[in-house]
mmCIF file of C-alpha atoms and ligand atoms in Angstrom:
data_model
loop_
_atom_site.group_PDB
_atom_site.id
_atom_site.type_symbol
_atom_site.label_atom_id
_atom_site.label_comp_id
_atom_site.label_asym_id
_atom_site.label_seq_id
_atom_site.Cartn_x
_atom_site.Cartn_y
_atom_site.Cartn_z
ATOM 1 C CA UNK A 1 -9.782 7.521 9.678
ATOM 2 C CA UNK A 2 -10.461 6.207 13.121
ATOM 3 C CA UNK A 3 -7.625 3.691 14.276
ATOM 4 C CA UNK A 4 -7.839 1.784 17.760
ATOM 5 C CA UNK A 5 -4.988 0.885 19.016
ATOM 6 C CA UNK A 6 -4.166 -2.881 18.585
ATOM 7 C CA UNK A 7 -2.721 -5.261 21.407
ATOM 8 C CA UNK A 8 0.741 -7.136 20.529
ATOM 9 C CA UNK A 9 1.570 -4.216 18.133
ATOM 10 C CA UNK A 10 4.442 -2.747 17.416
ATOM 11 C CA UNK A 11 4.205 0.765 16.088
ATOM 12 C CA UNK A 12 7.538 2.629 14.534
ATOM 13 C CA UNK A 13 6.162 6.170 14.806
ATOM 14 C CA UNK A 14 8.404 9.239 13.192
ATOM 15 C CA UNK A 15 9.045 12.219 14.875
ATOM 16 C CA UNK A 16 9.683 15.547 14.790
ATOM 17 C CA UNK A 17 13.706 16.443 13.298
ATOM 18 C CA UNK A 18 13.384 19.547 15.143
ATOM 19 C CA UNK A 19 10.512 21.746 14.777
ATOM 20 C CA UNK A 20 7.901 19.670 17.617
ATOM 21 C CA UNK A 21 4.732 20.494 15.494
ATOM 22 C CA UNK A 22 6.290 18.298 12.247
ATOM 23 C CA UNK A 23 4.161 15.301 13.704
ATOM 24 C CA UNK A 24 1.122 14.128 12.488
ATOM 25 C CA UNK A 25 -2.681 13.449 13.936
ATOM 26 C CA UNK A 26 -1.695 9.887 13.504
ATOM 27 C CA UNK A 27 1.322 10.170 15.664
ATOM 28 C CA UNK A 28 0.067 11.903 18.291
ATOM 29 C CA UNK A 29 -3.125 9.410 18.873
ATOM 30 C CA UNK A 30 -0.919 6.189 18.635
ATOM 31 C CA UNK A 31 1.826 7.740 21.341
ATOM 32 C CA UNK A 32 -1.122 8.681 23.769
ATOM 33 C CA UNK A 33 -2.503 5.453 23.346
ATOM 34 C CA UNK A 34 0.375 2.744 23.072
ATOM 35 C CA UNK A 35 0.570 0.617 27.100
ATOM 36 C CA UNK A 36 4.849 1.755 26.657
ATOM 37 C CA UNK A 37 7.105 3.891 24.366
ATOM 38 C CA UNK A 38 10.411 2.814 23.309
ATOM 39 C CA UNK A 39 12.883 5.989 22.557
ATOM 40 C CA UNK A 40 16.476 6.261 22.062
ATOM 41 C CA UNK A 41 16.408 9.402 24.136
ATOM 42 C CA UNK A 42 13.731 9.385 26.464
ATOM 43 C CA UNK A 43 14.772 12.767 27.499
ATOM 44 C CA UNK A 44 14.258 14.217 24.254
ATOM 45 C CA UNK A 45 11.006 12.125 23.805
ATOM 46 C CA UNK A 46 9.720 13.366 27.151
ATOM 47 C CA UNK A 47 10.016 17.087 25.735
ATOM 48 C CA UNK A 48 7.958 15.752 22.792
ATOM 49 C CA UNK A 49 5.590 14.252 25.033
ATOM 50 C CA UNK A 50 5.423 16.973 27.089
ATOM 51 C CA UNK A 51 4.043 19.422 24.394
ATOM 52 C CA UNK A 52 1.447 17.290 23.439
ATOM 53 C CA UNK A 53 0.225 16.689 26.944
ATOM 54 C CA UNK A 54 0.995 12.675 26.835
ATOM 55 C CA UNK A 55 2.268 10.694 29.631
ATOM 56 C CA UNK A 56 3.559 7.305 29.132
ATOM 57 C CA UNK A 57 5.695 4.637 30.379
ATOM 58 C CA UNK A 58 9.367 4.819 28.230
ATOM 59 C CA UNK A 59 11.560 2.450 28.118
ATOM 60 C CA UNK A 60 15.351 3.379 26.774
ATOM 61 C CA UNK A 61 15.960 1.522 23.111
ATOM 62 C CA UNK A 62 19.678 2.954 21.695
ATOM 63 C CA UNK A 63 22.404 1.301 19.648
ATOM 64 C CA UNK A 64 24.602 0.457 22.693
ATOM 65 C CA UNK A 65 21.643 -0.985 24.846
ATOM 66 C CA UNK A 66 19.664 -2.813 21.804
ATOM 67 C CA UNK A 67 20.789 -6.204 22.005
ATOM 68 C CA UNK A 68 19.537 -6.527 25.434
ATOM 69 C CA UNK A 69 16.409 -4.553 25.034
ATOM 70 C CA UNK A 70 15.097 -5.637 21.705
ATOM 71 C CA UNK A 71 14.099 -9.586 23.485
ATOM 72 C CA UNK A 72 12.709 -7.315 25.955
ATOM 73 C CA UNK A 73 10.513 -5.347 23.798
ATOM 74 C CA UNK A 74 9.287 -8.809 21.689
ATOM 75 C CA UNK A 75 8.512 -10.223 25.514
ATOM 76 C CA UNK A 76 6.169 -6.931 25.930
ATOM 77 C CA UNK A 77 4.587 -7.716 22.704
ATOM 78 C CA UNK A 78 4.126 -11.374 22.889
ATOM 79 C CA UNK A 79 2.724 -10.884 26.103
ATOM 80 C CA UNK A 80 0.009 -8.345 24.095
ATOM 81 C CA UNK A 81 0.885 -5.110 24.812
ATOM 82 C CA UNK A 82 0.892 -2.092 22.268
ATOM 83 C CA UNK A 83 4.436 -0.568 22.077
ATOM 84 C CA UNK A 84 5.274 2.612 20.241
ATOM 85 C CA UNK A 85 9.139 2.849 19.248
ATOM 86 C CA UNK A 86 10.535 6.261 18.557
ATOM 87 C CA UNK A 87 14.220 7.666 17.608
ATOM 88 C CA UNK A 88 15.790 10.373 18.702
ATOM 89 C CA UNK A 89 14.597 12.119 15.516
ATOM 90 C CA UNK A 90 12.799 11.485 12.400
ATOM 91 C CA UNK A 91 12.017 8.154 11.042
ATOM 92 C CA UNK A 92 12.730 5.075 13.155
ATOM 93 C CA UNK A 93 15.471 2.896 11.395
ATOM 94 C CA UNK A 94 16.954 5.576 9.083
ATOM 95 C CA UNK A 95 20.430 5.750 10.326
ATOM 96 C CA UNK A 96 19.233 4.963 14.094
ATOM 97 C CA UNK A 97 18.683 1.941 16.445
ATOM 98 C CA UNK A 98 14.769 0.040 15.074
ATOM 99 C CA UNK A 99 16.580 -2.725 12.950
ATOM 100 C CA UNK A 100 16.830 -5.003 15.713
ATOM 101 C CA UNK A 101 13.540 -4.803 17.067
ATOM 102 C CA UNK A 102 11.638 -4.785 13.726
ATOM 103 C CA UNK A 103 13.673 -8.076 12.741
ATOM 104 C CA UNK A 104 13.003 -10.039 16.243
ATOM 105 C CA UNK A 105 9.401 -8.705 16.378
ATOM 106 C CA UNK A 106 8.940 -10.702 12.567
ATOM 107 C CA UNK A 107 10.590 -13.711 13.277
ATOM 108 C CA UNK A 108 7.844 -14.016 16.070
ATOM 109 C CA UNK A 109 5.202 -12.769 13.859
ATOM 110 C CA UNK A 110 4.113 -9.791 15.341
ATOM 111 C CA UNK A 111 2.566 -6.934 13.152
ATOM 112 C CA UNK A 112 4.498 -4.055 12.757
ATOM 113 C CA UNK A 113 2.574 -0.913 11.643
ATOM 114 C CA UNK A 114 4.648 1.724 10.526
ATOM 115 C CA UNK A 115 3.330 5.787 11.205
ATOM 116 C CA UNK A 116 5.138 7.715 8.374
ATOM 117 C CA UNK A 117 6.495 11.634 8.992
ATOM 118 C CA UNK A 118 9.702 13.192 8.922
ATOM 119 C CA UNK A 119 13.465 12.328 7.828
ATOM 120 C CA UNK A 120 15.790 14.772 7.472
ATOM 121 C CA UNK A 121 17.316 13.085 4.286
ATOM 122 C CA UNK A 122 14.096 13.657 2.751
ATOM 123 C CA UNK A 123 13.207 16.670 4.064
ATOM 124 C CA UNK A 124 17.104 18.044 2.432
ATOM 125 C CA UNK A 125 16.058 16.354 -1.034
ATOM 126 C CA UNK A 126 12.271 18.343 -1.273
ATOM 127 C CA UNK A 127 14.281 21.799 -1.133
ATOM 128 C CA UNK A 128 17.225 20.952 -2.901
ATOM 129 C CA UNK A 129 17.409 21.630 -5.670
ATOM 130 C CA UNK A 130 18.675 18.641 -7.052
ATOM 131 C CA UNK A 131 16.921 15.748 -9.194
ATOM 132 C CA UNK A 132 14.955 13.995 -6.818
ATOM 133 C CA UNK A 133 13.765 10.544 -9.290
ATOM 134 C CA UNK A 134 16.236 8.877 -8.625
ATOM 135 C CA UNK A 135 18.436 8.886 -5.243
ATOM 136 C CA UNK A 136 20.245 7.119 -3.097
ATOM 137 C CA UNK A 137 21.022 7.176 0.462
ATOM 138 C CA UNK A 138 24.321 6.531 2.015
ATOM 139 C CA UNK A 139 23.235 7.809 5.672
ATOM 140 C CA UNK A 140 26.896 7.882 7.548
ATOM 141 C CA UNK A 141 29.702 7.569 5.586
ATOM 142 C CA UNK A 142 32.981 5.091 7.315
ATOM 143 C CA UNK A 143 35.404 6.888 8.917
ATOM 144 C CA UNK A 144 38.469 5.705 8.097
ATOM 145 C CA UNK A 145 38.054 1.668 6.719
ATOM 146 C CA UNK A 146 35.853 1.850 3.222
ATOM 147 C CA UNK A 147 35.789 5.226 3.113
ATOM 148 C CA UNK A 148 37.824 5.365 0.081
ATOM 149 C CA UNK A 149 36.597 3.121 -1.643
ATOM 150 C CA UNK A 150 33.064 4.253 -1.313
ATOM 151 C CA UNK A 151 34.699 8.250 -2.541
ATOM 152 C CA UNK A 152 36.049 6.419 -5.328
ATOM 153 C CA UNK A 153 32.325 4.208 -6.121
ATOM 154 C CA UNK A 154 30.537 7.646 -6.030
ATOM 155 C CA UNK A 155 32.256 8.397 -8.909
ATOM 156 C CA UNK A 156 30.233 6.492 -11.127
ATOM 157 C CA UNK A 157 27.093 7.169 -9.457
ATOM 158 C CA UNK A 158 24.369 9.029 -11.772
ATOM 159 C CA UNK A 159 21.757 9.219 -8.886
ATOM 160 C CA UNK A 160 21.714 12.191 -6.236
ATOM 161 C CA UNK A 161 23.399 10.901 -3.587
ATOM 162 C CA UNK A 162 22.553 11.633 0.154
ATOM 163 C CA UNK A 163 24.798 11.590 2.997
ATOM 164 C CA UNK A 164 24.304 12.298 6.938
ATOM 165 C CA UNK A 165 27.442 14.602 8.363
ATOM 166 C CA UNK A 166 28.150 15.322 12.230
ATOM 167 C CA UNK A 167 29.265 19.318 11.894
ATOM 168 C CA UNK A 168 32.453 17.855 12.958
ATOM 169 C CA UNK A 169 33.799 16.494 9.839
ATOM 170 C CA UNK A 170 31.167 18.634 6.963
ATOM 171 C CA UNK A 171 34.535 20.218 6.085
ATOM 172 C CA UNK A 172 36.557 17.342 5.893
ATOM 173 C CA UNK A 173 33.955 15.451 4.013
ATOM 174 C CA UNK A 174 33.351 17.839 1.359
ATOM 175 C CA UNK A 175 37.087 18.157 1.064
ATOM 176 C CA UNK A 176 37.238 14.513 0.336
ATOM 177 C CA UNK A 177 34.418 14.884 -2.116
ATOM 178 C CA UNK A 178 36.354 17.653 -3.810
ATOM 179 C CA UNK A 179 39.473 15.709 -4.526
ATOM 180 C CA UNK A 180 37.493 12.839 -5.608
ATOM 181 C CA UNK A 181 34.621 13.939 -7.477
ATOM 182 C CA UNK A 182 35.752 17.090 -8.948
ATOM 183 C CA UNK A 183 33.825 20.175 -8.390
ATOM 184 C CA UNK A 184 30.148 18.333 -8.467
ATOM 185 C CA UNK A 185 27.211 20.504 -7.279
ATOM 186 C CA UNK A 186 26.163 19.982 -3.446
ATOM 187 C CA UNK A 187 23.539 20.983 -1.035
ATOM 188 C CA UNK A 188 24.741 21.620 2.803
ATOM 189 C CA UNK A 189 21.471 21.782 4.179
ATOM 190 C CA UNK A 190 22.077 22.632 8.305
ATOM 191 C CA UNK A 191 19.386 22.561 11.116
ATOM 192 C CA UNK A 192 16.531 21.557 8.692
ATOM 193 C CA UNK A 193 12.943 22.610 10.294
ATOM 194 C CA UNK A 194 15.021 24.490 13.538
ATOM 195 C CA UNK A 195 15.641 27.928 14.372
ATOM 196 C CA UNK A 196 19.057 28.037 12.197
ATOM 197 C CA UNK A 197 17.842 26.508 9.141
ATOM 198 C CA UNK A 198 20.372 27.074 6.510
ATOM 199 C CA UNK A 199 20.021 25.333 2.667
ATOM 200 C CA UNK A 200 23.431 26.401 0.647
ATOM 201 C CA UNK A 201 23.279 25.355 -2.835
ATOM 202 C CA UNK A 202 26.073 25.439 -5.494
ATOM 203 C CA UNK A 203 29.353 23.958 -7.326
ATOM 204 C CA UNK A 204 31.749 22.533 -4.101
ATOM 205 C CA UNK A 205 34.420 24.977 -5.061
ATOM 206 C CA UNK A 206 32.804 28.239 -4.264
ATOM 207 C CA UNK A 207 30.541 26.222 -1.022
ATOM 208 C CA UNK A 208 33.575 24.807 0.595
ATOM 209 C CA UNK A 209 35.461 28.614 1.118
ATOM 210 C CA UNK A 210 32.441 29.845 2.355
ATOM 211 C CA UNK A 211 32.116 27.018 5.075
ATOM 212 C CA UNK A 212 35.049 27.369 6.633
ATOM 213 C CA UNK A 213 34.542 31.259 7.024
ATOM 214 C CA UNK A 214 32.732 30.049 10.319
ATOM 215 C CA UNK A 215 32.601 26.900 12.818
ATOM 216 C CA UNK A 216 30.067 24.252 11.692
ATOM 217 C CA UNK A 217 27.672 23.999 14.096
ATOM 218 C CA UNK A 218 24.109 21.687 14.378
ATOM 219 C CA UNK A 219 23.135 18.796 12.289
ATOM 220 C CA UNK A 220 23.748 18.614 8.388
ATOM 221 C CA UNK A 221 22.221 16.444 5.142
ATOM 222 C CA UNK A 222 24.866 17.088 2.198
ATOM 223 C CA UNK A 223 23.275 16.241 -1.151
ATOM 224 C CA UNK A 224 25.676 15.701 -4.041
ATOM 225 C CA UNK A 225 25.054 15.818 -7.374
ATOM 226 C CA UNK A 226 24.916 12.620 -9.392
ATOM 227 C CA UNK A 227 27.442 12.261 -12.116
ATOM 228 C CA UNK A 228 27.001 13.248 -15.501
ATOM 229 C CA UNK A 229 26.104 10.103 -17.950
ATOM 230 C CA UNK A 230 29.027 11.210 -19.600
ATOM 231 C CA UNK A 231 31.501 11.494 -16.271
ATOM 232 C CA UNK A 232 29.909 8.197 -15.606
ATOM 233 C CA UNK A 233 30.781 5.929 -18.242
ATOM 234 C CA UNK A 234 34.361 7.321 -18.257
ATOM 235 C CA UNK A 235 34.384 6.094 -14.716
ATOM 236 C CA UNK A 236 33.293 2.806 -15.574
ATOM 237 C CA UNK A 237 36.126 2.479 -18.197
ATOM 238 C CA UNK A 238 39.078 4.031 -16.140
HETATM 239 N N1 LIG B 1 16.192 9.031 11.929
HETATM 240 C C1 LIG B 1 16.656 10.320 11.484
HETATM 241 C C2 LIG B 1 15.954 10.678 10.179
HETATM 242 O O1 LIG B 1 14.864 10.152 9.956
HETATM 243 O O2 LIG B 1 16.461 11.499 9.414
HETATM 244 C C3 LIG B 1 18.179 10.372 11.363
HETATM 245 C C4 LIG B 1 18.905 10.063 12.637
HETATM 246 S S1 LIG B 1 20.654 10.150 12.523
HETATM 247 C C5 LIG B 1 21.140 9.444 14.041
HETATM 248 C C6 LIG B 1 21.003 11.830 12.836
HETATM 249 C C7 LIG B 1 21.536 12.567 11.602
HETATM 250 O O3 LIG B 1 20.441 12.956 10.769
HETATM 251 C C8 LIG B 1 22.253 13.870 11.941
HETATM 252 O O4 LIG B 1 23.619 13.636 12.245
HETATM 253 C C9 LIG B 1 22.096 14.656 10.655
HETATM 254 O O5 LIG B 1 23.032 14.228 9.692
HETATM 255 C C10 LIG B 1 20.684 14.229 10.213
HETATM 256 N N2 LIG B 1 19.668 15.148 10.766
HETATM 257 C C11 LIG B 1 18.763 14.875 11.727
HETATM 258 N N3 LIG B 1 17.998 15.964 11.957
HETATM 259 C C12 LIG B 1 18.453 16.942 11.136
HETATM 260 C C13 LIG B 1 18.076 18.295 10.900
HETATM 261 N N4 LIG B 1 17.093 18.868 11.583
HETATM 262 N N5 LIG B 1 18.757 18.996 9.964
HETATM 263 C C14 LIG B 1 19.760 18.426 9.263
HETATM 264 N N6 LIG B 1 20.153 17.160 9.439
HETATM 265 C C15 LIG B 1 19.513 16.419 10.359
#
């Protein structure tokens, strides 16, 4: 399919989560094409751009800056330009700055035209292992307010459940999962599409040793087993 590129558009166009040739035709045509990209890290995008021989006008869009740039970005639309927005990685708006933009670029009625590719939750659920009808996606858990509590509703949770870990604290959240869950089956699947890909499968008590053998380094999905129907109700009636 042939696609020009309309005027007043905004595209949200997914990326590569690490291995730059994860992109598709699509993609590539509407990034070369757009009048301005919008990345989270344009120095990331630029590398991006770089390999596919595109050279556009960026424009910085992150979580700390996206108050002020979202009105921006509507301005550059209303005013009929085509602007392509891009995260650092993966699919604009899963667990990164798009939220804003897409909301203030509705209220004004511009069309939005999602390009679909990569997520790394996604990506970690395909190679699994674990049943993938039914799912659900907590992206980062909270750090210390609700975190408890959301342990303790996971419980009761039948579907697969998907969480996004900084190597920092893969340890301490499995720990946590450990003493709340029980020993449920997980996936720790590390630098997904990268040089260091890594997919562990297996029961938390014999993963969690083997972890802390070394330093967790890169970027992690944990998968975690829903709980058994049976596990489940008991939950419910604790
Ligand atoms: N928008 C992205 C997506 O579509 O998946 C997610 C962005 S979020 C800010 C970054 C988190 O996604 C990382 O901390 C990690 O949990 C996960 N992630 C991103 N790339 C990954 C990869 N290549 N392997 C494993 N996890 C990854």
């Amino acid at each position: 399919m042939s696609e020009s590129i309309r005027s007043g558009t905004l595209y949200l166009v997914a990326t590569p989560i690490g291995n730059l040739e994860d992109i598709t035709y699509r993609a590539v045509k509407v990034l070369a094409s757009v009048d301005l990209i919008a990345a989270e890290d344009t120095r990331k995008t630029k590398i991006l751009l770089d390999h596919y021989n595109i050279s556009k006008p960026m424009m910085s869009y992150y979580s700390y800056n996206e108050q002020v740039r979202a009105p921006q970005l509507v301005e550059k639309l209303i005013a009929g330009r085509s602007v392509a927005l891009v995260s650092d990685a993966g699919t604009p708006g899963i667990s990164d700055p798009a939220f804003h933009v897409v909301q203030q670029a509705l209220e004004q009625g511009i069309p939005i035209v999602p390009i679909p590719g990569p997520a790394a939750c996604i990506t970690a659920l395909m190679a699994g292992g674990l049943p993938t009808d039914r799912f659900v996606f907590e992206g980062f858990l909270p750090l210390k307010k609700g975190r408890k509590t959301k342990f303790e509703s996971m419980k009761s949770e039948s579907r697969t459940i998907i969480i996004y870990e900084s190597p920092h604290r893969i340890i301490k959240t499995l720990t946590d999962i450990q003493t709340t869950l029980g020993s449920r089956k997980v996936v720790v699947a590390r630098e997904l599409t990268k040089k260091f890909e890594e997919i562990v499968r297996g029961p938390i008590s014999s993963i969690l040793p083997e972890l802390e053998k070394k330093e967790p380094r890169g970027e992690y999905v944990l998968l975690i087993e829903g709980a058994s129907k049976h596990s489940a109700e008991d939950s419910e009636t604790d």
